[in-house]
């Protein structure tokens, strides 16, 4: 008789399905959840490294762009300085400072370009390799743990089908009274469930072992990822930090070049270069007396006589005199100025008389007269026209000096008017005409006066002839007849000044006749005119 296996020898469900996942034959947990979580973590690391890669690429572009921006800055100072000759070209000055800036700016360009190359060649490749490692690890997880999770899921589905088949046949066993097909025997079906459950448990345990290995490897892998990131950042800091220190040093050098320029360096150099152009403070200031200009010594610029005279006001109601500065020029003008100052104001003549067209009276003491037209062009000259001006010098000798010079300028003279014994200060009679002045002959003297004049001394007749011929006789000593009178101080008879008329130009000038009194010859005196 065949022995039957005791139910005790059969594997118990609890011991067979002992698992950390679940006590049920088919747990409700997702076998791919752990593998999915690990895959998601790898994706997170991949994205972190990708962010770091993008940052490094941006920094690379920044340094590349910064190099170009520094090129623009270098271009701004690469041109020579405008008016650069004003700066000393040696080192230590402004020109040397700009040269230092050009060199340091070029160094900044090179530094940024070098940093860009280092980031591109030394930092980015490290992160790219790490990115590839994470992707490879993700593929390993997909082919390992995730594939095991699919196998576990497949085994669980198979077990679940056989458990459901066993349940169906156990339910029909009582209904049919145990009459069923051999392959539907619950006993056979139970053994099939155990077989498939055993295969499921083996798949679950294998998957579990794979996950434990992957989890343990993840710790090491993440440490490797962090280590690689640290290495990349160390390299980046080495390049960018070193470049930053170099930038700082270059900027400090530019600052030092500017600070080393002495405050007076450029000015002293400029003074030395432009000494021939700049004003020498040690030289004496210029004066008008030390300046020479063309024609300053031309004879026409030198006055024949100049000095201060007093002139009676042309206002007939005023008898006052005012002092002015008068000049007789080679151009035959007598000019009046307020003073002799050439600098305070423009020395424009306030009175200008062309002497050849004027009538000049002989001096009477310190006084003499000039009658003519004011040609100064002032408002006063337009209002007065021709007028007789009375001048007074400081002394008779000075008046005679002015008269002599004016007489030489006019080129024609007449006898001086005899001075009265009382020294009358009235205006003298004009007796000298200009070259272009038309003069009329004086009226004839009475017959008795003519007879008396004819009987006078030969010197008087000779003087008259000389005057008629236009010869200057006003300064000579002549015999002056005196009136016949018992009194010794009786005045001589003189023709009235109003009877003197200018003669036509070209005709001999006739001086007014002096009518002498009939006196004894012993009483005739000579008077110096």
Coordinates of C-alpha atoms in Angstrom, one line a residue:
X1 CA 0.0 0.0 0.0
X2 CA 1.5 3.3 -1.1
X3 CA 2.1 5.7 1.7
X4 CA 0.7 9.2 1.3
X5 CA 2.6 12.3 2.2
X6 CA 1.6 13.9 5.4
X7 CA 0.2 17.3 5.1
X8 CA 2.7 18.3 7.7
X9 CA 5.5 17.6 5.2
X10 CA 3.9 20.1 2.7
X11 CA 5.4 23.6 2.7
X12 CA 3.3 26.0 4.7
X13 CA 2.1 29.1 3.0
X14 CA 3.4 31.4 5.7
X15 CA 6.9 30.0 5.6
X16 CA 6.9 29.9 1.8
X17 CA 5.6 33.4 1.3
X18 CA 7.6 34.9 4.1
X19 CA 8.7 38.2 2.8
X20 CA 9.5 41.6 4.0
X21 CA 7.1 43.0 1.4
X22 CA 3.8 41.3 2.5
X23 CA 2.3 38.2 4.0
X24 CA -0.1 37.8 1.1
X25 CA 0.6 35.6 -1.8
X26 CA 0.3 38.5 -4.2
X27 CA 1.2 41.8 -2.3
X28 CA -0.5 45.0 -3.3
X29 CA 2.7 46.9 -3.3
X30 CA 4.2 48.0 -6.7
X31 CA 7.4 46.1 -7.2
X32 CA 8.7 48.9 -9.5
X33 CA 8.2 51.7 -7.0
X34 CA 11.6 51.3 -5.4
X35 CA 13.4 51.1 -8.7
X36 CA 11.3 54.0 -10.0
X37 CA 12.2 56.1 -7.0
X38 CA 15.9 55.3 -7.6
X39 CA 15.5 56.2 -11.2
X40 CA 13.9 59.4 -10.3
X41 CA 16.8 60.2 -8.0
X42 CA 19.2 59.6 -10.8
X43 CA 17.2 61.9 -13.0
X44 CA 17.4 64.6 -10.3
X45 CA 21.2 64.3 -10.2
X46 CA 21.3 64.4 -14.0
X47 CA 19.4 67.6 -14.0
X48 CA 21.6 69.1 -11.2
X49 CA 24.7 68.4 -13.3
X50 CA 22.9 69.7 -16.3
X51 CA 22.2 73.0 -14.5
X52 CA 25.8 73.3 -13.5
X53 CA 26.8 72.7 -17.1
X54 CA 24.5 75.4 -18.3
X55 CA 26.0 77.8 -15.7
X56 CA 29.5 77.0 -16.8
X57 CA 28.5 77.5 -20.5
X58 CA 27.0 80.9 -19.5
X59 CA 30.1 81.9 -17.6
X60 CA 32.2 80.9 -20.6
X61 CA 30.0 83.1 -22.8
X62 CA 30.3 86.0 -20.3
X63 CA 34.0 85.9 -20.3
X64 CA 34.1 85.7 -24.1
X65 CA 31.7 88.7 -24.3
X66 CA 33.6 90.5 -21.6
X67 CA 36.8 90.1 -23.6
X68 CA 35.0 91.8 -26.5
X69 CA 33.7 94.6 -24.3
X70 CA 37.2 95.2 -23.0
X71 CA 38.3 95.4 -26.7
X72 CA 35.8 98.2 -27.1
X73 CA 37.3 99.9 -24.0
X74 CA 40.8 99.4 -25.5
X75 CA 39.6 100.9 -28.8
X76 CA 38.5 104.0 -26.9
X77 CA 42.0 104.7 -25.7
X78 CA 44.0 103.2 -28.6
X79 CA 43.9 106.4 -30.6
X80 CA 46.6 109.0 -29.9
X81 CA 45.6 111.8 -27.6
X82 CA 44.3 114.9 -29.3
X83 CA 46.7 117.7 -28.8
X84 CA 49.0 115.0 -27.4
X85 CA 52.1 117.2 -27.9
X86 CA 51.0 119.1 -24.8
X87 CA 51.9 116.1 -22.7
X88 CA 55.3 114.7 -21.9
X89 CA 55.8 111.5 -23.8
X90 CA 58.2 109.9 -21.3
X91 CA 57.0 107.5 -18.6
X92 CA 55.6 109.0 -15.4
X93 CA 53.3 111.5 -17.1
X94 CA 49.8 111.5 -18.6
X95 CA 51.0 109.9 -21.9
X96 CA 52.7 107.1 -19.9
X97 CA 49.6 106.7 -17.8
X98 CA 47.5 106.1 -20.9
X99 CA 50.1 103.6 -22.2
X100 CA 49.8 101.8 -18.9
X101 CA 46.0 101.7 -19.3
X102 CA 46.4 100.3 -22.8
X103 CA 48.7 97.5 -21.7
X104 CA 46.5 96.6 -18.7
X105 CA 43.3 96.7 -20.7
X106 CA 44.9 94.3 -23.2
X107 CA 45.9 92.1 -20.3
X108 CA 42.2 92.1 -19.2
X109 CA 41.2 91.1 -22.7
X110 CA 43.7 88.2 -22.7
X111 CA 42.7 87.2 -19.1
X112 CA 39.0 86.9 -20.0
X113 CA 39.8 85.1 -23.2
X114 CA 42.0 82.7 -21.3
X115 CA 39.4 82.1 -18.6
X116 CA 36.8 81.4 -21.3
X117 CA 39.1 78.8 -22.9
X118 CA 39.9 77.2 -19.5
X119 CA 36.2 76.9 -18.6
X120 CA 35.5 75.4 -22.0
X121 CA 38.4 73.0 -21.9
X122 CA 38.8 72.0 -18.3
X123 CA 35.5 72.5 -16.4
X124 CA 32.8 71.7 -18.9
X125 CA 34.3 68.4 -20.0
X126 CA 34.3 67.2 -16.4
X127 CA 30.6 67.9 -16.0
X128 CA 29.8 66.4 -19.3
X129 CA 31.5 63.2 -18.3
X130 CA 29.6 63.2 -15.0
X131 CA 26.4 63.7 -17.0
X132 CA 27.2 60.7 -19.1
X133 CA 27.9 58.6 -16.0
X134 CA 24.5 59.5 -14.5
X135 CA 22.8 58.6 -17.8
X136 CA 24.7 55.3 -17.9
X137 CA 23.7 54.6 -14.3
X138 CA 20.1 55.3 -15.2
X139 CA 20.4 52.7 -18.0
X140 CA 21.9 50.2 -15.7
X141 CA 19.0 50.7 -13.2
X142 CA 16.5 50.3 -16.1
X143 CA 18.1 47.0 -17.3
X144 CA 18.6 45.7 -13.8
X145 CA 16.3 46.6 -11.0
X146 CA 13.5 47.8 -13.2
X147 CA 13.7 44.6 -15.3
X148 CA 13.5 42.5 -12.1
X149 CA 10.5 44.5 -11.0
X150 CA 8.8 43.5 -14.3
X151 CA 9.7 39.8 -13.7
X152 CA 8.2 40.0 -10.2
X153 CA 5.1 41.6 -11.6
X154 CA 4.8 38.8 -14.2
X155 CA 5.3 36.0 -11.6
X156 CA 2.7 37.6 -9.4
X157 CA 0.2 37.7 -12.1
X158 CA 0.8 34.0 -12.9
X159 CA 0.3 33.0 -9.2
X160 CA -2.8 35.1 -9.0
X161 CA -4.3 33.3 -11.9
X162 CA -3.7 29.8 -10.4
X163 CA -5.0 30.9 -7.0
X164 CA -8.2 32.1 -8.7
X165 CA -8.4 28.7 -10.6
X166 CA -8.0 26.8 -7.4
X167 CA -10.8 28.8 -5.8
X168 CA -13.1 28.0 -8.7
X169 CA -12.5 24.3 -8.5
X170 CA -12.8 24.1 -4.8
X171 CA -16.1 25.7 -5.0
X172 CA -17.3 23.3 -7.8
X173 CA -16.0 20.3 -5.8
X174 CA -18.9 20.3 -3.4
X175 CA -21.5 21.0 -6.1
X176 CA -20.4 18.1 -8.3
X177 CA -19.8 15.7 -5.5
X178 CA -16.1 15.4 -6.3
X179 CA -16.7 14.5 -9.9
X180 CA -14.3 16.6 -12.1
X181 CA -11.5 16.3 -14.6
X182 CA -8.0 15.3 -13.4
X183 CA -6.4 18.7 -14.2
X184 CA -9.2 20.4 -12.3
X185 CA -8.4 18.4 -9.2
X186 CA -8.0 20.9 -6.3
X187 CA -5.0 18.9 -5.1
X188 CA -3.3 19.3 -8.5
X189 CA -4.2 22.9 -8.7
X190 CA -2.8 23.6 -5.2
X191 CA 0.5 22.1 -6.1
X192 CA 0.6 24.2 -9.2
X193 CA -0.1 27.3 -7.1
X194 CA 2.7 26.4 -4.7
X195 CA 5.1 25.9 -7.7
X196 CA 4.3 29.2 -9.1
X197 CA 4.3 30.9 -5.8
X198 CA 7.7 29.5 -5.2
X199 CA 8.9 31.0 -8.5
X200 CA 7.3 34.3 -7.6
X201 CA 9.1 34.4 -4.2
X202 CA 12.4 33.7 -5.9
X203 CA 11.8 36.6 -8.4
X204 CA 10.9 38.8 -5.5
X205 CA 13.9 37.9 -3.5
X206 CA 16.2 38.3 -6.5
X207 CA 14.6 41.7 -7.2
X208 CA 15.1 42.6 -3.5
X209 CA 18.7 41.7 -3.6
X210 CA 19.2 43.7 -6.7
X211 CA 17.6 46.7 -5.1
X212 CA 19.7 46.4 -2.0
X213 CA 22.8 46.3 -4.2
X214 CA 21.6 49.3 -6.2
X215 CA 20.8 51.2 -3.1
X216 CA 24.3 50.4 -1.6
X217 CA 25.9 51.4 -4.9
X218 CA 23.8 54.6 -5.0
X219 CA 25.6 55.9 -1.9
X220 CA 29.0 55.4 -3.4
X221 CA 27.8 56.8 -6.8
X222 CA 26.4 60.0 -5.2
X223 CA 29.6 60.5 -3.3
X224 CA 31.4 60.2 -6.7
X225 CA 29.0 62.7 -8.2
X226 CA 29.6 65.2 -5.4
X227 CA 33.3 64.7 -5.6
X228 CA 33.3 65.4 -9.4
X229 CA 31.2 68.5 -8.9
X230 CA 33.6 69.7 -6.2
X231 CA 36.6 69.1 -8.6
X232 CA 34.8 71.1 -11.3
X233 CA 34.1 74.0 -9.0
X234 CA 37.7 74.0 -7.7
X235 CA 38.9 74.2 -11.3
X236 CA 36.3 77.0 -12.0
X237 CA 37.4 78.9 -8.9
X238 CA 41.0 78.5 -9.9
X239 CA 40.4 79.9 -13.3
X240 CA 37.8 82.6 -12.5
X241 CA 39.2 83.4 -9.0
X242 CA 42.7 83.7 -10.4
X243 CA 41.4 85.8 -13.3
X244 CA 39.5 88.0 -10.7
X245 CA 42.7 88.5 -8.7
X246 CA 44.5 89.4 -11.9
X247 CA 41.8 91.9 -12.8
X248 CA 42.2 93.4 -9.4
X249 CA 45.9 93.6 -9.8
X250 CA 45.6 95.2 -13.3
X251 CA 43.2 97.8 -12.0
X252 CA 45.4 98.5 -9.0
X253 CA 48.3 98.9 -11.4
X254 CA 46.3 101.5 -13.5
X255 CA 45.5 103.3 -10.2
X256 CA 49.1 103.3 -9.2
X257 CA 50.2 104.7 -12.6
X258 CA 47.8 107.6 -12.1
X259 CA 48.8 108.2 -8.5
X260 CA 52.5 108.2 -9.3
X261 CA 52.1 111.3 -11.6
X262 CA 53.5 114.3 -9.7
X263 CA 51.0 117.2 -9.6
X264 CA 53.4 119.5 -11.4
X265 CA 55.1 117.0 -13.7
X266 CA 53.2 117.9 -16.8
X267 CA 53.2 121.6 -16.2
X268 CA 57.0 121.7 -15.7
X269 CA 57.6 119.7 -18.8
X270 CA 55.2 121.9 -20.7
X271 CA 57.0 125.0 -19.5
X272 CA 60.3 123.6 -20.6
X273 CA 59.0 122.6 -24.1
X274 CA 57.1 125.9 -24.7
X275 CA 59.5 128.3 -23.0
X276 CA 59.9 130.3 -26.3
X277 CA 56.1 130.8 -26.6
X278 CA 54.9 131.3 -23.0
X279 CA 55.3 134.5 -21.1
X280 CA 58.5 134.7 -19.1
X281 CA 57.5 136.1 -15.6
X282 CA 61.1 137.2 -15.1
X283 CA 60.9 139.6 -18.0
X284 CA 59.9 143.2 -17.4
X285 CA 56.4 144.2 -18.5
X286 CA 56.2 146.0 -21.9
X287 CA 55.9 149.8 -22.0
X288 CA 54.8 152.0 -24.8
X289 CA 58.1 153.9 -24.6
X290 CA 60.0 150.7 -25.4
X291 CA 57.9 149.8 -28.5
X292 CA 58.9 150.9 -32.0
X293 CA 56.5 150.9 -34.9
X294 CA 56.8 151.9 -38.5
X295 CA 57.0 155.6 -39.3
X296 CA 56.9 156.5 -35.6
X297 CA 59.9 158.9 -36.2
X298 CA 58.7 160.2 -39.5
X299 CA 59.2 164.0 -39.7
X300 CA 55.5 164.5 -40.3
X301 CA 54.7 163.0 -36.9
X302 CA 57.0 165.3 -34.9
X303 CA 55.3 168.5 -33.7
X304 CA 56.9 171.9 -34.6
X305 CA 55.8 173.1 -31.2
X306 CA 53.6 171.8 -28.5
X307 CA 52.6 172.8 -25.0
X308 CA 49.9 174.3 -22.9
X309 CA 48.2 177.6 -23.7
X310 CA 45.2 179.4 -22.4
X311 CA 42.4 180.2 -24.8
X312 CA 39.7 182.7 -24.3
X313 CA 36.2 181.2 -24.6
X314 CA 34.5 181.7 -27.9
X315 CA 31.4 182.7 -26.0
X316 CA 31.2 186.5 -26.5
X317 CA 29.6 186.9 -23.1
X318 CA 32.5 185.1 -21.3
X319 CA 35.9 186.7 -20.7
X320 CA 37.4 183.6 -19.0
X321 CA 40.3 181.6 -20.3
X322 CA 40.7 177.8 -20.1
X323 CA 43.9 175.8 -20.5
X324 CA 44.4 173.3 -23.3
X325 CA 47.2 171.4 -24.9
X326 CA 48.1 172.8 -28.4
X327 CA 50.3 171.3 -31.1
X328 CA 51.5 172.8 -34.4
X329 CA 52.2 169.9 -36.8
X330 CA 54.2 169.8 -40.0
X331 CA 50.8 169.4 -41.8
X332 CA 50.3 173.1 -40.9
X333 CA 47.5 172.5 -38.5
X334 CA 47.2 173.8 -35.0
X335 CA 45.3 171.2 -32.9
X336 CA 43.8 171.6 -29.5
X337 CA 43.6 168.7 -27.0
X338 CA 42.4 168.6 -23.4
X339 CA 45.8 167.4 -22.3
X340 CA 48.9 165.6 -23.4
X341 CA 47.7 162.1 -22.2
X342 CA 47.7 159.6 -25.0
X343 CA 46.5 156.7 -22.9
X344 CA 43.6 157.7 -20.8
X345 CA 41.3 158.4 -23.8
X346 CA 41.6 158.6 -27.5
X347 CA 43.4 161.9 -28.2
X348 CA 40.9 163.4 -30.7
X349 CA 41.5 167.1 -31.4
X350 CA 38.7 169.3 -30.1
X351 CA 39.9 172.1 -32.4
X352 CA 41.8 172.0 -35.6
X353 CA 42.7 175.1 -37.7
X354 CA 44.6 174.9 -41.0
X355 CA 47.1 177.7 -40.6
X356 CA 47.6 178.6 -44.3
X357 CA 43.9 179.5 -44.4
X358 CA 44.0 181.4 -41.2
X359 CA 44.9 185.0 -40.2
X360 CA 47.4 185.3 -37.4
X361 CA 47.8 188.3 -35.3
X362 CA 51.2 189.5 -34.0
X363 CA 51.8 188.9 -30.2
X364 CA 50.9 191.5 -27.7
X365 CA 52.8 190.5 -24.7
X366 CA 51.9 187.0 -23.9
X367 CA 48.8 187.1 -26.1
X368 CA 48.2 186.5 -29.8
X369 CA 45.2 185.8 -32.0
X370 CA 44.4 183.3 -34.7
X371 CA 41.3 183.7 -36.9
X372 CA 40.3 180.7 -39.0
X373 CA 37.9 177.9 -39.6
X374 CA 37.7 175.0 -37.1
X375 CA 38.0 171.8 -39.2
X376 CA 37.9 169.3 -36.3
X377 CA 34.4 168.1 -37.3
X378 CA 33.0 168.5 -33.8
X379 CA 29.6 169.9 -33.1
X380 CA 31.3 173.1 -31.9
X381 CA 33.1 173.5 -35.1
X382 CA 29.9 173.2 -37.1
X383 CA 28.2 175.8 -35.0
X384 CA 31.0 178.4 -34.9
X385 CA 32.5 178.2 -38.4
X386 CA 35.1 181.0 -38.7
X387 CA 36.0 182.6 -35.4
X388 CA 38.8 184.6 -33.9
X389 CA 40.6 182.9 -31.1
X390 CA 42.6 184.7 -28.4
X391 CA 45.5 182.7 -27.0
X392 CA 47.6 183.5 -23.9
X393 CA 51.0 182.0 -23.3
X394 CA 52.8 181.7 -20.0
X395 CA 55.2 184.5 -21.0
X396 CA 55.8 187.0 -23.8
X397 CA 58.9 185.0 -24.9
X398 CA 56.8 181.9 -25.2
X399 CA 54.1 183.8 -27.1
X400 CA 56.8 185.1 -29.5
X401 CA 58.1 181.5 -29.9
X402 CA 54.6 180.3 -30.9
X403 CA 54.2 183.2 -33.2
X404 CA 57.5 182.7 -35.0
X405 CA 56.8 179.0 -35.6
X406 CA 53.2 179.8 -36.8
X407 CA 54.7 182.5 -39.1
X408 CA 57.1 180.1 -40.6
X409 CA 54.3 177.7 -41.3
X410 CA 52.0 180.2 -42.9
X411 CA 54.8 181.6 -45.1
X412 CA 53.6 185.2 -45.0
X413 CA 53.8 187.8 -42.2
X414 CA 53.2 191.5 -41.5
X415 CA 54.5 194.1 -39.1
X416 CA 53.7 193.7 -35.5
X417 CA 51.1 195.9 -33.9
X418 CA 52.8 198.5 -31.7
X419 CA 52.1 197.9 -28.1
X420 CA 50.4 200.7 -26.2
X421 CA 52.4 202.2 -23.3
X422 CA 49.6 201.1 -21.0
X423 CA 50.0 197.5 -22.0
X424 CA 46.4 197.0 -23.3
X425 CA 45.3 193.4 -23.1
X426 CA 42.7 193.6 -25.9
X427 CA 42.9 191.3 -28.9
X428 CA 45.5 192.2 -31.5
X429 CA 44.7 193.0 -35.0
X430 CA 45.3 190.2 -37.5
X431 CA 48.0 191.2 -39.9
X432 CA 49.2 187.9 -41.4
X433 CA 47.3 186.1 -44.1
X434 CA 47.5 182.5 -45.3
X435 CA 48.8 181.4 -48.7
X436 CA 45.3 180.8 -50.0
X437 CA 43.6 183.6 -48.1
X438 CA 42.4 186.5 -50.3
X439 CA 43.3 189.9 -48.8
X440 CA 42.2 193.3 -49.8
X441 CA 44.3 196.4 -49.8
X442 CA 43.9 198.7 -46.8
X443 CA 42.2 202.1 -47.6
X444 CA 44.5 204.9 -48.5
X445 CA 45.6 207.2 -45.7
X446 CA 44.7 210.9 -45.8
X447 CA 46.9 213.2 -47.9
X448 CA 48.4 214.8 -44.9
X449 CA 49.3 211.4 -43.4
X450 CA 50.8 210.3 -46.7
X451 CA 52.9 213.5 -47.0
X452 CA 54.1 213.0 -43.4
X453 CA 54.9 209.4 -44.2
X454 CA 56.8 210.5 -47.3
X455 CA 58.8 212.9 -45.2
X456 CA 59.7 210.3 -42.6
X457 CA 63.0 208.5 -42.5
X458 CA 64.3 206.3 -45.3
X459 CA 64.0 203.3 -43.0
X460 CA 60.3 203.6 -42.8
X461 CA 59.9 203.8 -46.6
X462 CA 62.1 200.8 -47.0
X463 CA 60.0 198.8 -44.6
X464 CA 56.9 199.6 -46.5
X465 CA 58.4 198.4 -49.7
X466 CA 59.5 195.2 -48.0
X467 CA 56.1 194.6 -46.6
X468 CA 54.6 195.2 -50.1
X469 CA 56.9 192.6 -51.5
X470 CA 55.8 190.0 -48.8
X471 CA 59.1 190.1 -46.8
X472 CA 58.8 189.3 -43.1
X473 CA 59.7 192.4 -41.2
X474 CA 57.6 192.0 -38.1
X475 CA 60.5 190.9 -35.9
X476 CA 62.9 193.7 -36.9
X477 CA 63.6 197.0 -35.2
X478 CA 62.0 199.9 -37.1
X479 CA 61.6 203.6 -36.6
X480 CA 58.1 204.3 -35.3
X481 CA 57.0 207.9 -35.7
X482 CA 55.3 209.4 -32.8
X483 CA 52.5 212.0 -32.8
X484 CA 53.4 215.7 -32.4
X485 CA 52.4 216.5 -29.0
X486 CA 53.8 218.4 -26.0
X487 CA 53.2 215.3 -23.9
X488 CA 55.8 212.7 -24.0
X489 CA 53.4 209.9 -23.3
X490 CA 51.0 210.7 -26.1
X491 CA 50.0 207.6 -28.1
X492 CA 51.0 207.3 -31.8
X493 CA 48.3 207.5 -34.4
X494 CA 47.6 204.0 -35.7
X495 CA 45.2 203.1 -38.5
X496 CA 42.1 201.4 -37.1
X497 CA 42.3 197.6 -37.2
X498 CA 38.9 197.4 -38.8
X499 CA 40.3 199.1 -41.9
X500 CA 42.7 196.3 -42.6
X501 CA 41.3 194.1 -45.3
X502 CA 42.9 191.0 -46.9
X503 CA 44.3 191.4 -50.4
X504 CA 43.8 189.1 -53.3
X505 CA 46.2 186.1 -53.3
X506 CA 49.3 187.0 -55.4
X507 CA 49.1 190.7 -54.7
X508 CA 51.6 192.4 -52.3
X509 CA 50.5 192.7 -48.8
X510 CA 50.1 196.3 -47.6
X511 CA 50.4 196.9 -44.0
X512 CA 48.3 199.6 -42.4
X513 CA 50.0 203.0 -42.6
X514 CA 51.1 204.7 -39.4
X515 CA 50.4 208.4 -39.4
X516 CA 53.2 210.1 -37.5
X517 CA 52.8 213.5 -35.9
X518 CA 54.9 216.4 -37.0
X519 CA 57.5 216.8 -34.3
X520 CA 61.1 218.0 -34.3
X521 CA 63.6 215.6 -35.4
X522 CA 65.2 215.5 -32.1
X523 CA 62.1 214.0 -30.5
X524 CA 61.8 211.1 -33.0
X525 CA 62.2 207.8 -31.2
X526 CA 62.7 204.2 -32.4
X527 CA 60.4 201.6 -31.1
X528 CA 61.2 197.9 -31.2
X529 CA 58.3 196.0 -32.6

